[in-house]
Amino acid sequence: MVRVFVAIDLLESLREAFSEVHEPLRRTSGRLSIVKPPLLHITLKFLGEVSSDQVHSISNALSSIHIPPYDVTLAGVSADNLRHPRVIWATVEDGGKTALLAEEIDSVLAPLGFPKETRLFRPHITIARVKEYHPDIPEVIASLSSWKGGRMPVSTFVLKKSTLTPRGPIYETITEVSL
């Protein structure tokens, strides 16, 4: 069994832009688990534990998706709850195109037994998880709300394997799909 998810990888230049966000977050009095730049991505669908046979079927289904390439812009920092955040993320603006890609992924994977998502899809990049809350965390998030991280073209997405370790996850690309 392997733990897998579907995602959009970020360009290295965008990953580097997150240093502007990570530094103020590190200075908070709360305890945060900050996502290392090489692990930053836009999750399209988390599939969980699947068999090796399923990985092949998933890869084949994903390769059937063809939508026009598009651009995304990193447009600020927000959180799941601005008063008492648990997850801090960078917002993604794209005119709804990543949501359409996520819908296509849901559609091609549903026949393989993966339920369609019922929650509203909101493209984002998780940048930190709050392990111990402190009242200065919402202030830092507010100060980063207008951060502009850059823009990148999206012409591929990936199926990733996630191996959990005591030092954090290790991601490996299984399949890369061109749009």
Short mmCIF file of N, CA and C in Angstrom, two decimals:
data_model
loop_
_atom_site.label_atom_id
_atom_site.label_comp_id
_atom_site.label_asym_id
_atom_site.label_seq_id
_atom_site.Cartn_x
_atom_site.Cartn_y
_atom_site.Cartn_z
N MET A 1 0.84 -1.19 0.00
CA MET A 1 0.00 0.00 0.00
C MET A 1 0.88 1.25 0.00
N VAL A 2 0.43 2.24 -0.76
CA VAL A 2 1.13 3.52 -0.80
C VAL A 2 0.12 4.65 -0.54
N ARG A 3 0.60 5.71 0.09
CA ARG A 3 -0.23 6.88 0.38
C ARG A 3 -0.01 7.86 -0.76
N VAL A 4 -1.09 8.28 -1.44
CA VAL A 4 -0.94 9.12 -2.62
C VAL A 4 -1.90 10.31 -2.62
N PHE A 5 -1.52 11.32 -3.41
CA PHE A 5 -2.37 12.48 -3.63
C PHE A 5 -2.04 13.05 -5.00
N VAL A 6 -2.96 13.88 -5.52
CA VAL A 6 -2.79 14.54 -6.81
C VAL A 6 -2.55 16.02 -6.52
N ALA A 7 -1.55 16.61 -7.21
CA ALA A 7 -1.17 17.98 -6.89
C ALA A 7 -0.58 18.71 -8.09
N ILE A 8 -0.43 20.01 -7.91
CA ILE A 8 0.32 20.85 -8.84
C ILE A 8 1.61 21.21 -8.12
N ASP A 9 2.74 20.87 -8.71
CA ASP A 9 4.03 21.26 -8.16
C ASP A 9 4.29 22.73 -8.46
N LEU A 10 5.04 23.37 -7.59
CA LEU A 10 5.37 24.79 -7.77
C LEU A 10 6.73 24.94 -8.44
N LEU A 11 6.88 26.01 -9.18
CA LEU A 11 8.18 26.36 -9.72
C LEU A 11 9.12 26.69 -8.56
N GLU A 12 10.40 26.44 -8.75
CA GLU A 12 11.39 26.73 -7.72
C GLU A 12 11.37 28.20 -7.32
N SER A 13 11.18 29.09 -8.29
CA SER A 13 11.15 30.53 -7.98
C SER A 13 10.00 30.88 -7.03
N LEU A 14 8.86 30.20 -7.17
CA LEU A 14 7.75 30.46 -6.25
C LEU A 14 8.05 29.88 -4.88
N ARG A 15 8.66 28.71 -4.85
CA ARG A 15 9.02 28.12 -3.55
C ARG A 15 9.96 29.05 -2.78
N GLU A 16 10.89 29.66 -3.49
CA GLU A 16 11.84 30.58 -2.86
C GLU A 16 11.13 31.82 -2.31
N ALA A 17 10.06 32.24 -2.95
CA ALA A 17 9.32 33.43 -2.50
C ALA A 17 8.70 33.23 -1.12
N PHE A 18 8.53 31.98 -0.71
CA PHE A 18 7.92 31.72 0.59
C PHE A 18 8.81 32.08 1.77
N SER A 19 10.10 32.35 1.52
CA SER A 19 10.97 32.78 2.63
C SER A 19 10.45 34.08 3.23
N GLU A 20 9.82 34.93 2.40
CA GLU A 20 9.24 36.19 2.88
C GLU A 20 8.10 35.95 3.87
N VAL A 21 7.46 34.80 3.76
CA VAL A 21 6.33 34.46 4.63
C VAL A 21 6.80 33.63 5.82
N HIS A 22 7.73 32.73 5.57
CA HIS A 22 8.19 31.84 6.64
C HIS A 22 8.86 32.60 7.78
N GLU A 23 9.65 33.62 7.46
CA GLU A 23 10.38 34.33 8.52
C GLU A 23 9.44 34.96 9.55
N PRO A 24 8.43 35.74 9.14
CA PRO A 24 7.51 36.31 10.15
C PRO A 24 6.76 35.22 10.92
N LEU A 25 6.43 34.11 10.26
CA LEU A 25 5.73 33.03 10.96
C LEU A 25 6.62 32.38 12.01
N ARG A 26 7.91 32.26 11.70
CA ARG A 26 8.86 31.66 12.67
C ARG A 26 9.00 32.53 13.92
N ARG A 27 8.78 33.84 13.77
CA ARG A 27 8.95 34.75 14.90
C ARG A 27 7.73 34.83 15.81
N THR A 28 6.64 34.16 15.49
CA THR A 28 5.47 34.21 16.37
C THR A 28 5.80 33.52 17.69
N SER A 29 5.02 33.81 18.70
CA SER A 29 5.20 33.16 20.00
C SER A 29 4.50 31.81 20.06
N GLY A 30 3.71 31.49 19.04
CA GLY A 30 3.08 30.18 18.98
C GLY A 30 4.06 29.15 18.44
N ARG A 31 3.65 27.90 18.44
CA ARG A 31 4.49 26.84 17.89
C ARG A 31 3.86 26.39 16.58
N LEU A 32 4.61 26.57 15.49
CA LEU A 32 4.12 26.23 14.16
C LEU A 32 4.99 25.14 13.54
N SER A 33 4.36 24.31 12.73
CA SER A 33 5.09 23.37 11.90
C SER A 33 5.05 23.97 10.49
N ILE A 34 6.17 24.51 10.06
CA ILE A 34 6.23 25.20 8.77
C ILE A 34 6.62 24.21 7.68
N VAL A 35 5.88 24.23 6.58
CA VAL A 35 6.14 23.32 5.47
C VAL A 35 7.42 23.76 4.76
N LYS A 36 8.34 22.83 4.61
CA LYS A 36 9.61 23.12 3.94
C LYS A 36 9.35 23.45 2.47
N PRO A 37 10.07 24.43 1.91
CA PRO A 37 9.83 24.84 0.52
C PRO A 37 9.77 23.71 -0.51
N PRO A 38 10.63 22.67 -0.45
CA PRO A 38 10.53 21.62 -1.48
C PRO A 38 9.21 20.83 -1.43
N LEU A 39 8.49 20.93 -0.30
CA LEU A 39 7.24 20.17 -0.15
C LEU A 39 6.00 21.00 -0.50
N LEU A 40 6.16 22.27 -0.79
CA LEU A 40 5.01 23.13 -1.09
C LEU A 40 4.37 22.72 -2.42
N HIS A 41 3.03 22.67 -2.44
CA HIS A 41 2.28 22.28 -3.64
C HIS A 41 0.83 22.69 -3.47
N ILE A 42 0.07 22.59 -4.54
CA ILE A 42 -1.38 22.80 -4.50
C ILE A 42 -2.02 21.42 -4.57
N THR A 43 -2.67 20.99 -3.51
CA THR A 43 -3.33 19.68 -3.50
C THR A 43 -4.61 19.75 -4.31
N LEU A 44 -4.77 18.81 -5.23
CA LEU A 44 -5.99 18.71 -6.03
C LEU A 44 -6.92 17.64 -5.48
N LYS A 45 -6.35 16.53 -4.97
CA LYS A 45 -7.16 15.47 -4.37
C LYS A 45 -6.25 14.55 -3.57
N PHE A 46 -6.64 14.30 -2.32
CA PHE A 46 -5.92 13.34 -1.48
C PHE A 46 -6.64 12.01 -1.62
N LEU A 47 -5.90 10.97 -1.96
CA LEU A 47 -6.51 9.65 -2.17
C LEU A 47 -6.27 8.70 -1.02
N GLY A 48 -5.24 8.91 -0.23
CA GLY A 48 -4.96 8.04 0.90
C GLY A 48 -4.19 6.80 0.49
N GLU A 49 -4.37 5.73 1.25
CA GLU A 49 -3.66 4.47 1.03
C GLU A 49 -4.31 3.71 -0.13
N VAL A 50 -3.50 3.36 -1.12
CA VAL A 50 -3.99 2.58 -2.26
C VAL A 50 -3.01 1.46 -2.56
N SER A 51 -3.49 0.42 -3.26
CA SER A 51 -2.63 -0.70 -3.64
C SER A 51 -1.81 -0.34 -4.88
N SER A 52 -0.78 -1.12 -5.13
CA SER A 52 0.05 -0.91 -6.32
C SER A 52 -0.77 -1.03 -7.59
N ASP A 53 -1.73 -1.96 -7.61
CA ASP A 53 -2.61 -2.11 -8.78
C ASP A 53 -3.43 -0.85 -9.01
N GLN A 54 -3.92 -0.27 -7.92
CA GLN A 54 -4.71 0.96 -8.05
C GLN A 54 -3.87 2.12 -8.59
N VAL A 55 -2.61 2.18 -8.21
CA VAL A 55 -1.74 3.26 -8.68
C VAL A 55 -1.71 3.28 -10.20
N HIS A 56 -1.60 2.11 -10.81
CA HIS A 56 -1.58 2.03 -12.27
C HIS A 56 -2.91 2.53 -12.87
N SER A 57 -4.02 2.10 -12.29
CA SER A 57 -5.35 2.54 -12.78
C SER A 57 -5.55 4.04 -12.58
N ILE A 58 -5.08 4.54 -11.45
CA ILE A 58 -5.20 5.98 -11.16
C ILE A 58 -4.39 6.77 -12.19
N SER A 59 -3.15 6.34 -12.43
CA SER A 59 -2.30 7.02 -13.40
C SER A 59 -2.93 7.04 -14.78
N ASN A 60 -3.50 5.91 -15.21
CA ASN A 60 -4.17 5.85 -16.51
C ASN A 60 -5.36 6.79 -16.57
N ALA A 61 -6.17 6.81 -15.51
CA ALA A 61 -7.34 7.69 -15.49
C ALA A 61 -6.92 9.16 -15.55
N LEU A 62 -5.91 9.52 -14.77
CA LEU A 62 -5.45 10.91 -14.76
C LEU A 62 -4.90 11.34 -16.12
N SER A 63 -4.25 10.42 -16.82
CA SER A 63 -3.66 10.77 -18.12
C SER A 63 -4.72 11.07 -19.18
N SER A 64 -5.98 10.77 -18.88
CA SER A 64 -7.06 11.07 -19.83
C SER A 64 -7.54 12.52 -19.73
N ILE A 65 -7.06 13.25 -18.74
CA ILE A 65 -7.51 14.64 -18.53
C ILE A 65 -6.72 15.57 -19.45
N HIS A 66 -7.47 16.36 -20.18
CA HIS A 66 -6.85 17.37 -21.07
C HIS A 66 -7.67 18.65 -20.99
N ILE A 67 -7.11 19.64 -20.30
CA ILE A 67 -7.73 20.96 -20.27
C ILE A 67 -6.65 21.95 -20.70
N PRO A 68 -7.03 23.14 -21.14
CA PRO A 68 -6.01 24.11 -21.56
C PRO A 68 -5.12 24.53 -20.39
N PRO A 69 -3.83 24.68 -20.63
CA PRO A 69 -2.94 25.22 -19.59
C PRO A 69 -3.43 26.61 -19.16
N TYR A 70 -3.06 26.99 -17.95
CA TYR A 70 -3.50 28.28 -17.40
C TYR A 70 -2.44 28.78 -16.42
N ASP A 71 -2.65 29.97 -15.88
CA ASP A 71 -1.72 30.56 -14.91
C ASP A 71 -2.37 30.63 -13.53
N VAL A 72 -1.54 30.55 -12.49
CA VAL A 72 -1.99 30.80 -11.12
C VAL A 72 -1.12 31.91 -10.54
N THR A 73 -1.71 32.67 -9.62
CA THR A 73 -1.01 33.74 -8.92
C THR A 73 -1.14 33.51 -7.43
N LEU A 74 -0.02 33.57 -6.72
CA LEU A 74 -0.06 33.50 -5.26
C LEU A 74 -0.39 34.88 -4.74
N ALA A 75 -1.53 34.98 -4.06
CA ALA A 75 -2.09 36.30 -3.79
C ALA A 75 -2.42 36.55 -2.33
N GLY A 76 -1.54 36.23 -1.43
CA GLY A 76 -1.77 36.55 -0.03
C GLY A 76 -1.74 35.34 0.87
N VAL A 77 -1.77 35.61 2.17
CA VAL A 77 -1.76 34.56 3.18
C VAL A 77 -3.05 34.65 3.97
N SER A 78 -3.63 33.49 4.27
CA SER A 78 -4.86 33.40 5.03
C SER A 78 -4.81 32.13 5.90
N ALA A 79 -5.95 31.74 6.43
CA ALA A 79 -6.00 30.57 7.29
C ALA A 79 -7.40 29.99 7.31
N ASP A 80 -7.52 28.80 7.89
CA ASP A 80 -8.81 28.14 7.98
C ASP A 80 -9.75 28.89 8.93
N ASN A 81 -9.19 29.56 9.92
CA ASN A 81 -9.98 30.33 10.87
C ASN A 81 -9.09 31.50 11.30
N LEU A 82 -9.45 32.70 10.92
CA LEU A 82 -8.58 33.84 11.18
C LEU A 82 -8.48 34.21 12.66
N ARG A 83 -9.44 33.82 13.48
CA ARG A 83 -9.37 34.13 14.91
C ARG A 83 -8.54 33.12 15.69
N HIS A 84 -8.63 31.87 15.28
CA HIS A 84 -7.90 30.81 15.97
C HIS A 84 -7.45 29.78 14.93
N PRO A 85 -6.45 30.14 14.10
CA PRO A 85 -6.07 29.29 12.97
C PRO A 85 -5.41 27.97 13.39
N ARG A 86 -5.67 26.95 12.59
CA ARG A 86 -4.99 25.66 12.73
C ARG A 86 -4.09 25.41 11.51
N VAL A 87 -4.54 25.91 10.34
CA VAL A 87 -3.78 25.74 9.10
C VAL A 87 -3.62 27.12 8.46
N ILE A 88 -2.39 27.46 8.08
CA ILE A 88 -2.08 28.74 7.44
C ILE A 88 -1.70 28.43 6.00
N TRP A 89 -2.26 29.20 5.05
CA TRP A 89 -2.01 28.90 3.64
C TRP A 89 -1.83 30.15 2.81
N ALA A 90 -1.25 29.94 1.63
CA ALA A 90 -1.18 30.99 0.61
C ALA A 90 -2.39 30.82 -0.29
N THR A 91 -3.05 31.92 -0.58
CA THR A 91 -4.21 31.85 -1.46
C THR A 91 -3.75 31.83 -2.92
N VAL A 92 -4.55 31.17 -3.74
CA VAL A 92 -4.24 31.00 -5.16
C VAL A 92 -5.36 31.62 -5.97
N GLU A 93 -5.02 32.52 -6.88
CA GLU A 93 -6.00 33.11 -7.80
C GLU A 93 -5.75 32.55 -9.19
N ASP A 94 -6.84 32.14 -9.84
CA ASP A 94 -6.70 31.53 -11.16
C ASP A 94 -7.98 31.57 -11.99
N GLY A 95 -8.95 32.36 -11.56
CA GLY A 95 -10.21 32.46 -12.30
C GLY A 95 -11.02 31.16 -12.27
N GLY A 96 -10.80 30.32 -11.27
CA GLY A 96 -11.57 29.09 -11.13
C GLY A 96 -11.03 27.89 -11.90
N LYS A 97 -9.89 28.06 -12.54
CA LYS A 97 -9.38 26.98 -13.40
C LYS A 97 -8.86 25.77 -12.62
N THR A 98 -8.25 26.00 -11.46
CA THR A 98 -7.78 24.86 -10.65
C THR A 98 -8.97 24.07 -10.11
N ALA A 99 -10.05 24.76 -9.78
CA ALA A 99 -11.27 24.06 -9.33
C ALA A 99 -11.82 23.19 -10.46
N LEU A 100 -11.76 23.68 -11.70
CA LEU A 100 -12.22 22.87 -12.84
C LEU A 100 -11.33 21.64 -13.01
N LEU A 101 -10.03 21.80 -12.83
CA LEU A 101 -9.11 20.67 -12.91
C LEU A 101 -9.44 19.65 -11.81
N ALA A 102 -9.69 20.13 -10.60
CA ALA A 102 -10.04 19.24 -9.49
C ALA A 102 -11.34 18.49 -9.78
N GLU A 103 -12.30 19.16 -10.41
CA GLU A 103 -13.56 18.50 -10.79
C GLU A 103 -13.31 17.39 -11.81
N GLU A 104 -12.44 17.66 -12.78
CA GLU A 104 -12.10 16.64 -13.78
C GLU A 104 -11.44 15.44 -13.11
N ILE A 105 -10.56 15.71 -12.17
CA ILE A 105 -9.90 14.63 -11.44
C ILE A 105 -10.93 13.80 -10.67
N ASP A 106 -11.84 14.48 -9.98
CA ASP A 106 -12.93 13.78 -9.29
C ASP A 106 -13.71 12.89 -10.25
N SER A 107 -14.03 13.42 -11.42
CA SER A 107 -14.84 12.68 -12.40
C SER A 107 -14.15 11.42 -12.92
N VAL A 108 -12.84 11.51 -13.21
CA VAL A 108 -12.16 10.33 -13.77
C VAL A 108 -11.81 9.31 -12.68
N LEU A 109 -11.73 9.75 -11.42
CA LEU A 109 -11.39 8.81 -10.35
C LEU A 109 -12.61 8.19 -9.67
N ALA A 110 -13.78 8.81 -9.83
CA ALA A 110 -14.99 8.27 -9.22
C ALA A 110 -15.27 6.82 -9.64
N PRO A 111 -15.13 6.46 -10.93
CA PRO A 111 -15.37 5.07 -11.31
C PRO A 111 -14.39 4.07 -10.67
N LEU A 112 -13.28 4.58 -10.15
CA LEU A 112 -12.30 3.71 -9.50
C LEU A 112 -12.56 3.57 -8.00
N GLY A 113 -13.67 4.18 -7.54
CA GLY A 113 -14.05 4.04 -6.14
C GLY A 113 -13.64 5.19 -5.23
N PHE A 114 -13.16 6.28 -5.81
CA PHE A 114 -12.80 7.45 -5.00
C PHE A 114 -13.96 8.43 -5.03
N PRO A 115 -14.60 8.67 -3.89
CA PRO A 115 -15.78 9.54 -3.87
C PRO A 115 -15.44 10.97 -4.29
N LYS A 116 -16.41 11.58 -4.97
CA LYS A 116 -16.25 12.98 -5.35
C LYS A 116 -16.28 13.84 -4.10
N GLU A 117 -15.52 14.91 -4.15
CA GLU A 117 -15.43 15.85 -3.02
C GLU A 117 -16.76 16.58 -2.86
N THR A 118 -17.24 16.69 -1.63
CA THR A 118 -18.49 17.39 -1.38
C THR A 118 -18.26 18.82 -0.91
N ARG A 119 -17.06 19.08 -0.38
CA ARG A 119 -16.75 20.43 0.09
C ARG A 119 -16.35 21.31 -1.09
N LEU A 120 -16.56 22.60 -0.93
CA LEU A 120 -16.14 23.56 -1.95
C LEU A 120 -14.63 23.51 -2.08
N PHE A 121 -14.14 23.38 -3.31
CA PHE A 121 -12.70 23.34 -3.55
C PHE A 121 -12.15 24.76 -3.53
N ARG A 122 -11.15 24.99 -2.71
CA ARG A 122 -10.51 26.29 -2.60
C ARG A 122 -9.01 26.07 -2.79
N PRO A 123 -8.47 26.40 -3.98
CA PRO A 123 -7.04 26.14 -4.19
C PRO A 123 -6.19 26.98 -3.25
N HIS A 124 -5.21 26.31 -2.65
CA HIS A 124 -4.31 26.97 -1.70
C HIS A 124 -3.04 26.15 -1.56
N ILE A 125 -2.07 26.74 -0.90
CA ILE A 125 -0.82 26.06 -0.60
C ILE A 125 -0.64 26.12 0.90
N THR A 126 -0.70 24.98 1.55
CA THR A 126 -0.50 24.95 3.00
C THR A 126 0.95 25.32 3.30
N ILE A 127 1.14 26.35 4.14
CA ILE A 127 2.49 26.79 4.46
C ILE A 127 2.87 26.53 5.92
N ALA A 128 1.87 26.32 6.78
CA ALA A 128 2.17 26.02 8.19
C ALA A 128 0.94 25.43 8.87
N ARG A 129 1.20 24.63 9.90
CA ARG A 129 0.15 24.11 10.77
C ARG A 129 0.44 24.61 12.18
N VAL A 130 -0.61 25.07 12.86
CA VAL A 130 -0.44 25.61 14.21
C VAL A 130 -0.47 24.45 15.19
N LYS A 131 0.64 24.25 15.89
CA LYS A 131 0.74 23.18 16.89
C LYS A 131 0.36 23.70 18.28
N GLU A 132 0.70 24.97 18.54
CA GLU A 132 0.35 25.60 19.81
C GLU A 132 -0.02 27.05 19.51
N TYR A 133 -1.27 27.40 19.77
CA TYR A 133 -1.79 28.72 19.44
C TYR A 133 -1.22 29.80 20.37
N HIS A 134 -1.01 30.99 19.79
CA HIS A 134 -0.68 32.20 20.54
C HIS A 134 -1.43 33.35 19.87
N PRO A 135 -1.91 34.33 20.65
CA PRO A 135 -2.69 35.43 20.07
C PRO A 135 -1.98 36.27 19.01
N ASP A 136 -0.65 36.20 18.92
CA ASP A 136 0.03 36.99 17.88
C ASP A 136 -0.04 36.33 16.50
N ILE A 137 -0.46 35.09 16.42
CA ILE A 137 -0.52 34.40 15.12
C ILE A 137 -1.50 35.09 14.16
N PRO A 138 -2.74 35.40 14.59
CA PRO A 138 -3.64 36.10 13.66
C PRO A 138 -3.09 37.45 13.19
N GLU A 139 -2.34 38.14 14.06
CA GLU A 139 -1.75 39.43 13.67
C GLU A 139 -0.72 39.24 12.56
N VAL A 140 0.08 38.20 12.68
CA VAL A 140 1.10 37.93 11.66
C VAL A 140 0.42 37.57 10.34
N ILE A 141 -0.62 36.74 10.41
CA ILE A 141 -1.36 36.37 9.20
C ILE A 141 -1.93 37.62 8.53
N ALA A 142 -2.53 38.50 9.34
CA ALA A 142 -3.09 39.75 8.79
C ALA A 142 -2.01 40.59 8.12
N SER A 143 -0.83 40.62 8.70
CA SER A 143 0.26 41.42 8.12
C SER A 143 0.74 40.85 6.78
N LEU A 144 0.46 39.57 6.53
CA LEU A 144 0.89 38.91 5.30
C LEU A 144 -0.25 38.76 4.28
N SER A 145 -1.42 39.29 4.60
CA SER A 145 -2.60 39.06 3.75
C SER A 145 -2.46 39.63 2.35
N SER A 146 -1.64 40.65 2.18
CA SER A 146 -1.48 41.23 0.84
C SER A 146 -0.18 40.81 0.16
N TRP A 147 0.52 39.83 0.73
CA TRP A 147 1.76 39.30 0.15
C TRP A 147 1.48 38.78 -1.26
N LYS A 148 2.37 39.10 -2.17
CA LYS A 148 2.26 38.59 -3.55
C LYS A 148 3.46 37.68 -3.81
N GLY A 149 3.20 36.41 -4.01
CA GLY A 149 4.27 35.44 -4.15
C GLY A 149 4.71 35.18 -5.57
N GLY A 150 3.97 35.71 -6.52
CA GLY A 150 4.35 35.50 -7.92
C GLY A 150 3.29 34.75 -8.71
N ARG A 151 3.66 34.49 -9.95
CA ARG A 151 2.74 33.86 -10.90
C ARG A 151 3.47 32.73 -11.60
N MET A 152 2.72 31.69 -11.97
CA MET A 152 3.35 30.59 -12.71
C MET A 152 2.35 29.94 -13.64
N PRO A 153 2.84 29.40 -14.75
CA PRO A 153 1.95 28.65 -15.64
C PRO A 153 1.71 27.25 -15.08
N VAL A 154 0.52 26.73 -15.31
CA VAL A 154 0.20 25.36 -14.95
C VAL A 154 -0.02 24.60 -16.25
N SER A 155 0.89 23.71 -16.56
CA SER A 155 0.77 22.90 -17.77
C SER A 155 0.86 21.41 -17.46
N THR A 156 1.09 21.09 -16.16
CA THR A 156 1.15 19.69 -15.73
C THR A 156 0.59 19.58 -14.32
N PHE A 157 0.23 18.36 -13.94
CA PHE A 157 -0.08 18.03 -12.56
C PHE A 157 0.49 16.65 -12.30
N VAL A 158 0.57 16.26 -11.03
CA VAL A 158 1.28 15.03 -10.68
C VAL A 158 0.50 14.16 -9.70
N LEU A 159 0.77 12.86 -9.78
CA LEU A 159 0.35 11.91 -8.76
C LEU A 159 1.59 11.70 -7.90
N LYS A 160 1.46 11.96 -6.60
CA LYS A 160 2.60 11.88 -5.68
C LYS A 160 2.40 10.77 -4.65
N LYS A 161 3.50 10.14 -4.32
CA LYS A 161 3.55 9.19 -3.20
C LYS A 161 4.03 9.97 -2.00
N SER A 162 3.40 9.77 -0.85
CA SER A 162 3.78 10.44 0.38
C SER A 162 4.19 9.39 1.41
N THR A 163 5.44 9.45 1.83
CA THR A 163 5.92 8.55 2.88
C THR A 163 6.10 9.38 4.14
N LEU A 164 5.37 9.01 5.20
CA LEU A 164 5.45 9.75 6.45
C LEU A 164 6.62 9.25 7.26
N THR A 165 7.44 10.19 7.76
CA THR A 165 8.58 9.85 8.60
C THR A 165 8.57 10.75 9.82
N PRO A 166 9.33 10.42 10.87
CA PRO A 166 9.38 11.29 12.05
C PRO A 166 9.90 12.70 11.73
N ARG A 167 10.65 12.83 10.64
CA ARG A 167 11.21 14.14 10.26
C ARG A 167 10.33 14.88 9.26
N GLY A 168 9.16 14.34 8.97
CA GLY A 168 8.25 14.95 8.01
C GLY A 168 8.05 14.05 6.80
N PRO A 169 7.12 14.43 5.94
CA PRO A 169 6.83 13.59 4.78
C PRO A 169 7.92 13.66 3.72
N ILE A 170 8.01 12.59 2.95
CA ILE A 170 8.88 12.55 1.78
C ILE A 170 7.96 12.32 0.59
N TYR A 171 8.02 13.21 -0.41
CA TYR A 171 7.17 13.10 -1.59
C TYR A 171 7.98 12.61 -2.78
N GLU A 172 7.37 11.72 -3.55
CA GLU A 172 7.97 11.24 -4.79
C GLU A 172 6.91 11.30 -5.88
N THR A 173 7.29 11.79 -7.04
CA THR A 173 6.35 11.83 -8.16
C THR A 173 6.24 10.43 -8.77
N ILE A 174 5.01 9.96 -8.92
CA ILE A 174 4.74 8.68 -9.55
C ILE A 174 4.44 8.89 -11.03
N THR A 175 3.56 9.86 -11.30
CA THR A 175 3.13 10.15 -12.67
C THR A 175 3.00 11.66 -12.84
N GLU A 176 3.47 12.15 -13.97
CA GLU A 176 3.27 13.56 -14.34
C GLU A 176 2.37 13.59 -15.56
N VAL A 177 1.32 14.40 -15.49
CA VAL A 177 0.35 14.48 -16.58
C VAL A 177 0.41 15.86 -17.20
N SER A 178 0.57 15.93 -18.51
CA SER A 178 0.54 17.21 -19.22
C SER A 178 -0.90 17.58 -19.55
N LEU A 179 -1.21 18.86 -19.40
CA LEU A 179 -2.56 19.32 -19.75
C LEU A 179 -2.71 19.46 -21.24
#
